[in-house]
DNA sequence: ATACGTGCAAAGCGTTTGCATTTCT
DNA sequence: AGAAATGCAAACGCTTTGCACGTAT
């Protein structure tokens, strides 16, 4: 299993174009703020909270208000350009990766690591229609403890 | 794929005993509040937030303060008697089920449904040790839209 | 006896909202 | 022009904390 490499330049470009296309198609205003925020999420490549995005240098420089950060990130999610990461702690976290991938999650500190695991990428998906659900995609969450938390065990 | 049946009487008893055993073993005070809270989580059988647990009739009756609910639930998690559910919204949710199971998650309203899916129960787990992680267990999150949210689509 | 849990109230964050203003299409 | 997004500040809701007191071991 490998940690995913950061999103590279060409993927980033593609995602930005995808974003602009979506905006045009769905007649949604393409504001500079949203573009800056999308770039920030893609560049952070962690699973930032809205506040961490707000604190990113590029976002600070653009003087984007906190309220806009919260609202714009939700818009990007609705557009399907970014996703929300599921997380055991009580904070919303955004995920710049929308393709299939999986998460290593530290149950103690909440760290999330994106991983590629081909053996988990084509699981036989059970049929959820009987329960009224329409499944769009799935994520495998590998839960445990990261190195740092294991080292300071016993808290 | 089937929705999991509510936790039955005998399982509940077993879990309560397990809790008492853990307390004795690890020399942790076994308070009546914690017992009430554990029962409440097992009985709720949703994925309650701390506040929903606090609002449960049995908890109200016992007049357990909100602060204690928050602290005691965390203790139960540390004891491994209950778990935290990973969730895309910004609230901590507790899960009374600690055995292997999976989640149907509505990306819109955040509903979580516990499901049994034998075909997902014995996945070939990739080796995460190179990344410093020690994986304890995993959950497959089937993400999509629940019936209700699909019906009022287009928001 | 001692360490730990509880209750209360206040503080601390993360997040949302109302409203006037600005910006995009 | 019209619809929608932004910024600001205030409001809100979830969660944590300090402290005095109570309780389990």
CSV table of C-alpha atoms (C1' of nucleotides) in Angstrom, one decimal:
chain,number,residue,atom,x,y,z
A,1,UNK,CA,0.0,0.0,0.0
A,2,UNK,CA,1.3,3.4,-0.9
A,3,UNK,CA,0.7,6.9,0.3
A,4,UNK,CA,-0.7,8.9,-2.6
A,5,UNK,CA,1.7,11.5,-4.1
A,6,UNK,CA,0.6,15.1,-3.9
A,7,UNK,CA,-1.7,16.3,-6.6
A,8,UNK,CA,0.6,17.3,-9.5
A,9,UNK,CA,0.6,20.4,-11.6
A,10,UNK,CA,-1.3,18.9,-14.6
A,11,UNK,CA,-4.0,17.3,-12.4
A,12,UNK,CA,-4.4,20.6,-10.7
A,13,UNK,CA,-4.9,22.3,-14.0
A,14,UNK,CA,-7.4,19.7,-15.1
A,15,UNK,CA,-9.4,20.2,-11.9
A,16,UNK,CA,-9.4,23.9,-12.3
A,17,UNK,CA,-10.7,23.6,-15.8
A,18,UNK,CA,-13.3,21.1,-14.7
A,19,UNK,CA,-14.4,23.6,-12.2
A,20,UNK,CA,-14.8,26.4,-14.7
A,21,UNK,CA,-16.6,24.0,-17.0
A,22,UNK,CA,-19.1,23.1,-14.3
A,23,UNK,CA,-19.7,26.7,-13.4
A,24,UNK,CA,-20.5,27.6,-17.0
A,25,UNK,CA,-22.6,24.5,-17.5
A,26,UNK,CA,-24.7,25.0,-14.4
A,27,UNK,CA,-24.7,28.8,-14.7
A,28,UNK,CA,-23.1,29.3,-11.4
A,29,UNK,CA,-20.9,32.4,-10.9
A,30,UNK,CA,-17.3,31.7,-11.2
A,31,UNK,CA,-15.7,34.0,-8.6
A,32,UNK,CA,-12.1,34.5,-8.0
A,33,UNK,CA,-12.6,33.5,-4.4
A,34,UNK,CA,-13.8,30.1,-5.3
A,35,UNK,CA,-10.9,29.6,-7.6
A,36,UNK,CA,-8.4,30.6,-4.9
A,37,UNK,CA,-10.1,28.3,-2.5
A,38,UNK,CA,-10.2,25.3,-4.8
A,39,UNK,CA,-6.4,25.8,-5.5
A,40,UNK,CA,-5.8,26.0,-1.8
A,41,UNK,CA,-7.6,22.7,-1.1
A,42,UNK,CA,-5.8,21.0,-3.9
A,43,UNK,CA,-2.4,22.3,-2.8
A,44,UNK,CA,-2.9,21.6,0.9
A,45,UNK,CA,-3.3,18.0,0.1
A,46,UNK,CA,-4.1,17.2,3.7
A,47,UNK,CA,-7.7,17.0,4.6
A,48,UNK,CA,-8.1,20.6,5.8
A,49,UNK,CA,-10.8,22.0,7.9
A,50,UNK,CA,-12.5,25.1,6.6
A,51,UNK,CA,-10.4,27.1,9.1
A,52,UNK,CA,-7.2,25.6,7.8
A,53,UNK,CA,-8.1,26.6,4.3
A,54,UNK,CA,-8.9,30.0,5.6
A,55,UNK,CA,-5.4,30.2,7.2
A,56,UNK,CA,-3.6,29.1,4.0
A,57,UNK,CA,-1.2,31.8,2.8
A,58,UNK,CA,-2.9,32.1,-0.6
A,59,UNK,CA,-6.3,32.6,1.0
A,60,UNK,CA,-5.0,35.1,3.5
A,61,UNK,CA,-3.3,37.0,0.7
A,62,UNK,CA,-6.6,37.1,-1.2
A,63,UNK,CA,-8.3,38.4,2.0
A,64,UNK,CA,-11.2,36.0,1.7
A,65,UNK,CA,-13.5,36.2,4.7
A,66,UNK,CA,-14.1,33.2,6.9
A,67,UNK,CA,-17.8,33.2,6.0
A,68,UNK,CA,-17.0,33.0,2.3
A,69,UNK,CA,-14.6,30.1,3.0
A,70,UNK,CA,-17.3,28.1,4.7
A,71,UNK,CA,-19.9,28.9,2.0
A,72,UNK,CA,-17.7,28.5,-1.0
A,73,UNK,CA,-16.3,25.1,0.1
A,74,UNK,CA,-19.8,23.8,0.4
A,75,UNK,CA,-20.5,25.1,-3.1
A,76,UNK,CA,-17.5,23.2,-4.4
A,77,UNK,CA,-18.7,20.1,-2.7
A,78,UNK,CA,-22.2,20.5,-4.3
A,79,UNK,CA,-20.4,20.9,-7.6
A,80,UNK,CA,-18.6,17.7,-7.0
A,81,UNK,CA,-15.2,19.3,-7.4
A,82,UNK,CA,-14.1,18.5,-4.0
A,83,UNK,CA,-15.5,16.1,-1.4
A,84,UNK,CA,-16.1,15.9,2.3
A,85,UNK,CA,-13.9,13.4,4.2
A,86,UNK,CA,-15.6,11.3,6.8
A,87,UNK,CA,-13.8,11.7,10.1
A,88,UNK,CA,-14.2,10.6,13.7
A,89,UNK,CA,-13.6,14.0,15.2
A,90,UNK,CA,-16.2,16.8,15.3
A,91,UNK,CA,-15.0,18.9,12.4
A,92,UNK,CA,-15.8,19.0,8.8
A,93,UNK,CA,-12.8,18.1,6.6
A,94,UNK,CA,-12.5,18.6,2.9
A,95,UNK,CA,-10.8,16.3,0.4
A,96,UNK,CA,-9.4,17.6,-2.8
A,97,UNK,CA,-9.3,14.1,-4.2
A,98,UNK,CA,-12.5,12.9,-5.8
A,99,UNK,CA,-11.2,9.8,-7.5
A,100,UNK,CA,-11.3,6.4,-5.8
A,101,UNK,CA,-8.9,6.2,-2.9
A,102,UNK,CA,-8.8,5.1,0.7
A,103,UNK,CA,-8.0,6.5,4.1
A,104,UNK,CA,-5.7,5.5,6.9
A,105,UNK,CA,-7.2,7.1,10.0
A,106,UNK,CA,-5.6,7.5,13.4
A,107,UNK,CA,-8.3,7.1,15.9
A,108,UNK,CA,-6.4,9.1,18.5
A,109,UNK,CA,-5.1,12.2,16.7
A,110,UNK,CA,-7.4,12.1,13.8
A,111,UNK,CA,-4.7,12.1,11.1
A,112,UNK,CA,-5.9,11.0,7.7
A,113,UNK,CA,-3.5,9.7,5.1
A,114,UNK,CA,-4.6,9.1,1.5
A,115,UNK,CA,-3.6,5.7,0.2
A,116,UNK,CA,-3.8,3.8,-3.0
A,117,UNK,CA,-4.7,0.2,-2.5
A,118,UNK,CA,-5.6,-1.6,-5.8
A,119,UNK,CA,-6.9,-4.6,-3.9
A,120,UNK,CA,-9.6,-2.4,-2.5
A,121,UNK,CA,-10.5,-0.6,-5.6
A,122,UNK,CA,-13.0,-2.9,-7.2
A,123,UNK,CA,-14.9,-4.5,-4.4
A,124,UNK,CA,-18.0,-6.4,-5.1
A,125,UNK,CA,-20.5,-3.7,-4.0
A,126,UNK,CA,-23.5,-5.0,-2.3
A,127,UNK,CA,-26.9,-3.9,-3.5
A,128,UNK,CA,-28.3,-1.1,-1.3
A,129,UNK,CA,-31.4,-0.4,-3.3
A,130,UNK,CA,-33.6,-2.4,-1.0
A,131,UNK,CA,-32.7,0.1,1.7
A,132,UNK,CA,-33.5,3.1,-0.5
A,133,UNK,CA,-29.9,4.1,-0.9
A,134,UNK,CA,-28.2,4.9,-4.1
A,135,UNK,CA,-24.5,4.3,-3.6
A,136,UNK,CA,-22.3,6.7,-5.6
A,137,UNK,CA,-18.9,5.5,-4.4
A,138,UNK,CA,-17.2,4.0,-1.4
A,139,UNK,CA,-14.2,4.5,0.8
A,140,UNK,CA,-12.4,2.0,2.9
A,141,UNK,CA,-11.3,3.4,6.2
A,142,UNK,CA,-8.4,1.7,7.7
A,143,UNK,CA,-8.6,2.6,11.4
A,144,UNK,CA,-5.9,2.4,13.9
A,145,UNK,CA,-3.0,4.3,15.4
A,146,UNK,CA,-0.4,6.3,13.6
A,147,UNK,CA,3.3,6.0,14.6
A,148,UNK,CA,3.4,9.1,16.8
A,149,UNK,CA,0.3,8.2,18.8
A,150,UNK,CA,1.6,4.7,19.3
A,151,UNK,CA,4.8,6.1,20.6
A,152,UNK,CA,3.2,8.2,23.2
A,153,UNK,CA,0.8,5.4,24.1
A,154,UNK,CA,-1.0,5.2,27.4
A,155,UNK,CA,-2.5,8.6,27.7
B,1,UNK,CA,-27.0,-6.4,1.9
B,2,UNK,CA,-29.1,-6.2,5.0
B,3,UNK,CA,-29.6,-3.5,7.6
B,4,UNK,CA,-28.4,-4.7,11.0
B,5,UNK,CA,-31.1,-5.6,13.5
B,6,UNK,CA,-31.1,-3.6,16.7
B,7,UNK,CA,-28.8,-4.8,19.4
B,8,UNK,CA,-30.7,-7.5,21.3
B,9,UNK,CA,-31.1,-8.1,24.9
B,10,UNK,CA,-28.5,-10.8,25.3
B,11,UNK,CA,-25.9,-8.8,23.4
B,12,UNK,CA,-26.6,-5.8,25.5
B,13,UNK,CA,-26.1,-7.8,28.7
B,14,UNK,CA,-22.8,-9.2,27.3
B,15,UNK,CA,-21.6,-5.7,26.5
B,16,UNK,CA,-22.5,-4.4,30.0
B,17,UNK,CA,-20.6,-7.2,31.6
B,18,UNK,CA,-17.7,-6.6,29.3
B,19,UNK,CA,-17.8,-3.0,30.5
B,20,UNK,CA,-17.7,-3.9,34.1
B,21,UNK,CA,-14.9,-6.4,33.5
B,22,UNK,CA,-12.8,-3.7,31.8
B,23,UNK,CA,-13.4,-1.3,34.6
B,24,UNK,CA,-12.2,-3.8,37.2
B,25,UNK,CA,-9.3,-4.9,35.1
B,26,UNK,CA,-8.0,-1.4,34.4
B,27,UNK,CA,-9.0,-0.1,37.8
B,28,UNK,CA,-11.3,2.5,36.5
B,29,UNK,CA,-14.2,3.6,38.6
B,30,UNK,CA,-17.4,2.0,37.5
B,31,UNK,CA,-20.0,4.8,38.0
B,32,UNK,CA,-23.7,4.5,37.6
B,33,UNK,CA,-23.6,7.4,35.1
B,34,UNK,CA,-21.3,5.5,32.8
B,35,UNK,CA,-23.5,2.4,32.9
B,36,UNK,CA,-26.6,4.5,32.1
B,37,UNK,CA,-24.8,6.1,29.2
B,38,UNK,CA,-23.6,2.9,27.8
B,39,UNK,CA,-27.1,1.4,28.0
B,40,UNK,CA,-28.4,4.5,26.2
B,41,UNK,CA,-25.9,4.2,23.4
B,42,UNK,CA,-26.7,0.5,22.9
B,43,UNK,CA,-30.4,1.2,23.0
B,44,UNK,CA,-30.4,4.2,20.7
B,45,UNK,CA,-28.9,2.1,17.9
B,46,UNK,CA,-28.5,5.1,15.7
B,47,UNK,CA,-25.2,6.9,15.7
B,48,UNK,CA,-26.1,9.4,18.3
B,49,UNK,CA,-24.2,12.6,19.0
B,50,UNK,CA,-23.3,13.3,22.6
B,51,UNK,CA,-26.3,15.6,22.8
B,52,UNK,CA,-28.7,13.0,21.5
B,53,UNK,CA,-27.4,10.7,24.2
B,54,UNK,CA,-27.9,13.5,26.7
B,55,UNK,CA,-31.5,13.9,25.5
B,56,UNK,CA,-32.4,10.2,25.8
B,57,UNK,CA,-35.1,9.5,28.4
B,58,UNK,CA,-33.0,7.2,30.5
B,59,UNK,CA,-30.3,9.8,30.7
B,60,UNK,CA,-32.6,12.6,31.5
B,61,UNK,CA,-34.2,10.5,34.2
B,62,UNK,CA,-30.8,9.9,35.7
B,63,UNK,CA,-30.2,13.7,35.6
B,64,UNK,CA,-26.7,13.3,34.1
B,65,UNK,CA,-25.1,16.6,33.2
B,66,UNK,CA,-24.1,17.4,29.7
B,67,UNK,CA,-20.4,17.6,30.7
B,68,UNK,CA,-20.5,14.2,32.1
B,69,UNK,CA,-22.1,12.8,29.0
B,70,UNK,CA,-19.3,14.2,26.9
B,71,UNK,CA,-16.6,13.0,29.2
B,72,UNK,CA,-18.0,9.6,29.9
B,73,UNK,CA,-18.6,8.8,26.3
B,74,UNK,CA,-15.0,9.5,25.6
B,75,UNK,CA,-14.0,7.2,28.4
B,76,UNK,CA,-16.1,4.4,27.0
B,77,UNK,CA,-14.4,4.9,23.7
B,78,UNK,CA,-11.0,4.7,25.3
B,79,UNK,CA,-12.1,1.5,27.0
B,80,UNK,CA,-13.1,0.2,23.6
B,81,UNK,CA,-16.7,-0.4,24.7
B,82,UNK,CA,-18.1,1.9,22.1
B,83,UNK,CA,-16.6,3.5,19.0
B,84,UNK,CA,-16.6,6.7,17.2
B,85,UNK,CA,-18.3,6.7,13.9
B,86,UNK,CA,-16.7,8.5,11.0
B,87,UNK,CA,-19.0,11.0,9.6
B,88,UNK,CA,-18.9,13.8,6.9
B,89,UNK,CA,-20.7,16.3,9.1
B,90,UNK,CA,-19.1,18.3,11.9
B,91,UNK,CA,-20.3,16.5,14.9
B,92,UNK,CA,-18.9,13.5,16.8
B,93,UNK,CA,-21.1,10.5,16.6
B,94,UNK,CA,-20.8,7.4,18.7
B,95,UNK,CA,-21.4,3.9,17.6
B,96,UNK,CA,-22.5,1.1,20.0
B,97,UNK,CA,-21.4,-1.6,17.6
B,98,UNK,CA,-17.8,-2.5,17.9
B,99,UNK,CA,-17.8,-5.6,15.7
B,100,UNK,CA,-17.2,-5.6,12.0
B,101,UNK,CA,-19.9,-3.8,10.1
B,102,UNK,CA,-20.2,-1.2,7.5
B,103,UNK,CA,-22.0,2.1,6.9
B,104,UNK,CA,-24.3,3.5,4.3
B,105,UNK,CA,-23.9,7.2,4.5
B,106,UNK,CA,-26.1,9.8,3.0
B,107,UNK,CA,-23.8,12.6,1.8
B,108,UNK,CA,-26.7,15.1,1.9
B,109,UNK,CA,-28.4,14.6,5.3
B,110,UNK,CA,-25.7,12.6,7.0
B,111,UNK,CA,-27.9,9.6,7.8
B,112,UNK,CA,-25.9,6.5,8.7
B,113,UNK,CA,-27.3,3.0,8.4
B,114,UNK,CA,-25.5,0.0,9.8
B,115,UNK,CA,-25.3,-2.8,7.4
B,116,UNK,CA,-24.1,-6.4,7.2
B,117,UNK,CA,-22.2,-7.2,4.0
B,118,UNK,CA,-20.4,-10.5,4.3
B,119,UNK,CA,-18.6,-9.9,1.0
B,120,UNK,CA,-16.9,-6.9,2.6
B,121,UNK,CA,-16.0,-8.6,5.8
B,122,UNK,CA,-12.8,-10.3,5.0
B,123,UNK,CA,-11.0,-8.0,2.6
B,124,UNK,CA,-7.4,-8.5,1.8
B,125,UNK,CA,-6.0,-5.8,4.1
B,126,UNK,CA,-3.1,-4.0,2.6
B,127,UNK,CA,0.0,-3.6,4.7
B,128,UNK,CA,0.2,-0.1,6.3
B,129,UNK,CA,3.2,-0.7,8.4
B,130,UNK,CA,5.5,1.1,6.0
B,131,UNK,CA,3.5,4.2,6.7
B,132,UNK,CA,3.9,3.8,10.4
B,133,UNK,CA,0.3,2.9,10.9
B,134,UNK,CA,-1.0,0.0,12.9
B,135,UNK,CA,-4.5,-0.9,11.5
B,136,UNK,CA,-6.9,-2.2,14.0
B,137,UNK,CA,-10.0,-2.6,11.9
B,138,UNK,CA,-11.7,-1.2,8.9
B,139,UNK,CA,-15.0,0.1,7.8
B,140,UNK,CA,-16.4,0.4,4.3
B,141,UNK,CA,-18.3,3.5,3.8
B,142,UNK,CA,-20.9,3.3,1.0
B,143,UNK,CA,-21.6,6.9,0.2
B,144,UNK,CA,-24.5,8.2,-1.7
B,145,UNK,CA,-28.0,9.5,-1.2
B,146,UNK,CA,-30.8,8.1,0.9
B,147,UNK,CA,-34.3,7.8,-0.5
B,148,UNK,CA,-35.6,10.9,1.2
B,149,UNK,CA,-32.8,13.1,-0.1
B,150,UNK,CA,-33.1,11.7,-3.6
B,151,UNK,CA,-36.8,12.6,-3.6
B,152,UNK,CA,-36.2,16.2,-2.7
B,153,UNK,CA,-33.3,16.4,-5.1
B,154,UNK,CA,-32.2,19.6,-6.7
B,155,UNK,CA,-31.5,21.7,-3.6
C,1,DA,C1',-7.2,7.8,51.9
C,2,DT,C1',-6.8,8.8,47.4
C,3,DA,C1',-7.5,9.1,42.9
C,4,DC,C1',-11.0,9.8,39.8
C,5,DG,C1',-15.7,11.2,38.2
C,6,DT,C1',-19.5,14.5,38.5
C,7,DG,C1',-22.1,18.9,38.2
C,8,DC,C1',-22.3,23.6,37.2
C,9,DA,C1',-21.3,27.5,34.8
C,10,DA,C1',-18.3,29.9,31.9
C,11,DA,C1',-15.3,29.8,28.2
C,12,DG,C1',-13.8,28.2,23.7
C,13,DC,C1',-14.1,26.9,19.0
C,14,DG,C1',-16.2,25.8,14.6
C,15,DT,C1',-20.0,27.1,11.8
C,16,DT,C1',-24.0,29.6,10.3
C,17,DT,C1',-26.9,33.6,9.3
C,18,DG,C1',-28.9,38.4,8.3
C,19,DC,C1',-28.0,42.2,5.9
C,20,DA,C1',-26.0,45.7,3.0
C,21,DT,C1',-22.9,45.7,-0.8
C,22,DT,C1',-20.5,43.9,-4.7
C,23,DT,C1',-19.7,40.9,-8.5
C,24,DC,C1',-20.8,37.6,-12.2
C,25,DT,C1',-23.7,36.3,-16.1
D,1,DA,C1',-31.0,43.9,-14.9
D,2,DG,C1',-31.2,40.0,-12.1
D,3,DA,C1',-29.4,36.4,-9.6
D,4,DA,C1',-26.0,35.0,-6.8
D,5,DA,C1',-21.7,35.6,-3.9
D,6,DT,C1',-19.1,38.4,-0.6
D,7,DG,C1',-17.8,40.6,3.8
D,8,DC,C1',-18.8,41.8,8.3
D,9,DA,C1',-20.4,41.0,12.7
D,10,DA,C1',-23.4,38.9,15.6
D,11,DA,C1',-25.6,34.6,16.7
D,12,DC,C1',-25.5,29.7,17.4
D,13,DG,C1',-24.5,25.1,18.6
D,14,DC,C1',-21.2,21.6,20.0
D,15,DT,C1',-17.5,20.7,23.1
D,16,DT,C1',-14.2,21.6,26.7
D,17,DT,C1',-12.5,23.4,31.0
D,18,DG,C1',-11.8,25.1,36.0
D,19,DC,C1',-13.3,24.3,40.2
D,20,DA,C1',-15.7,22.5,44.4
D,21,DC,C1',-17.7,18.5,45.8
D,22,DG,C1',-18.9,13.6,45.7
D,23,DT,C1',-18.0,8.7,45.0
D,24,DA,C1',-15.7,4.3,43.7
D,25,DT,C1',-11.8,1.5,44.9
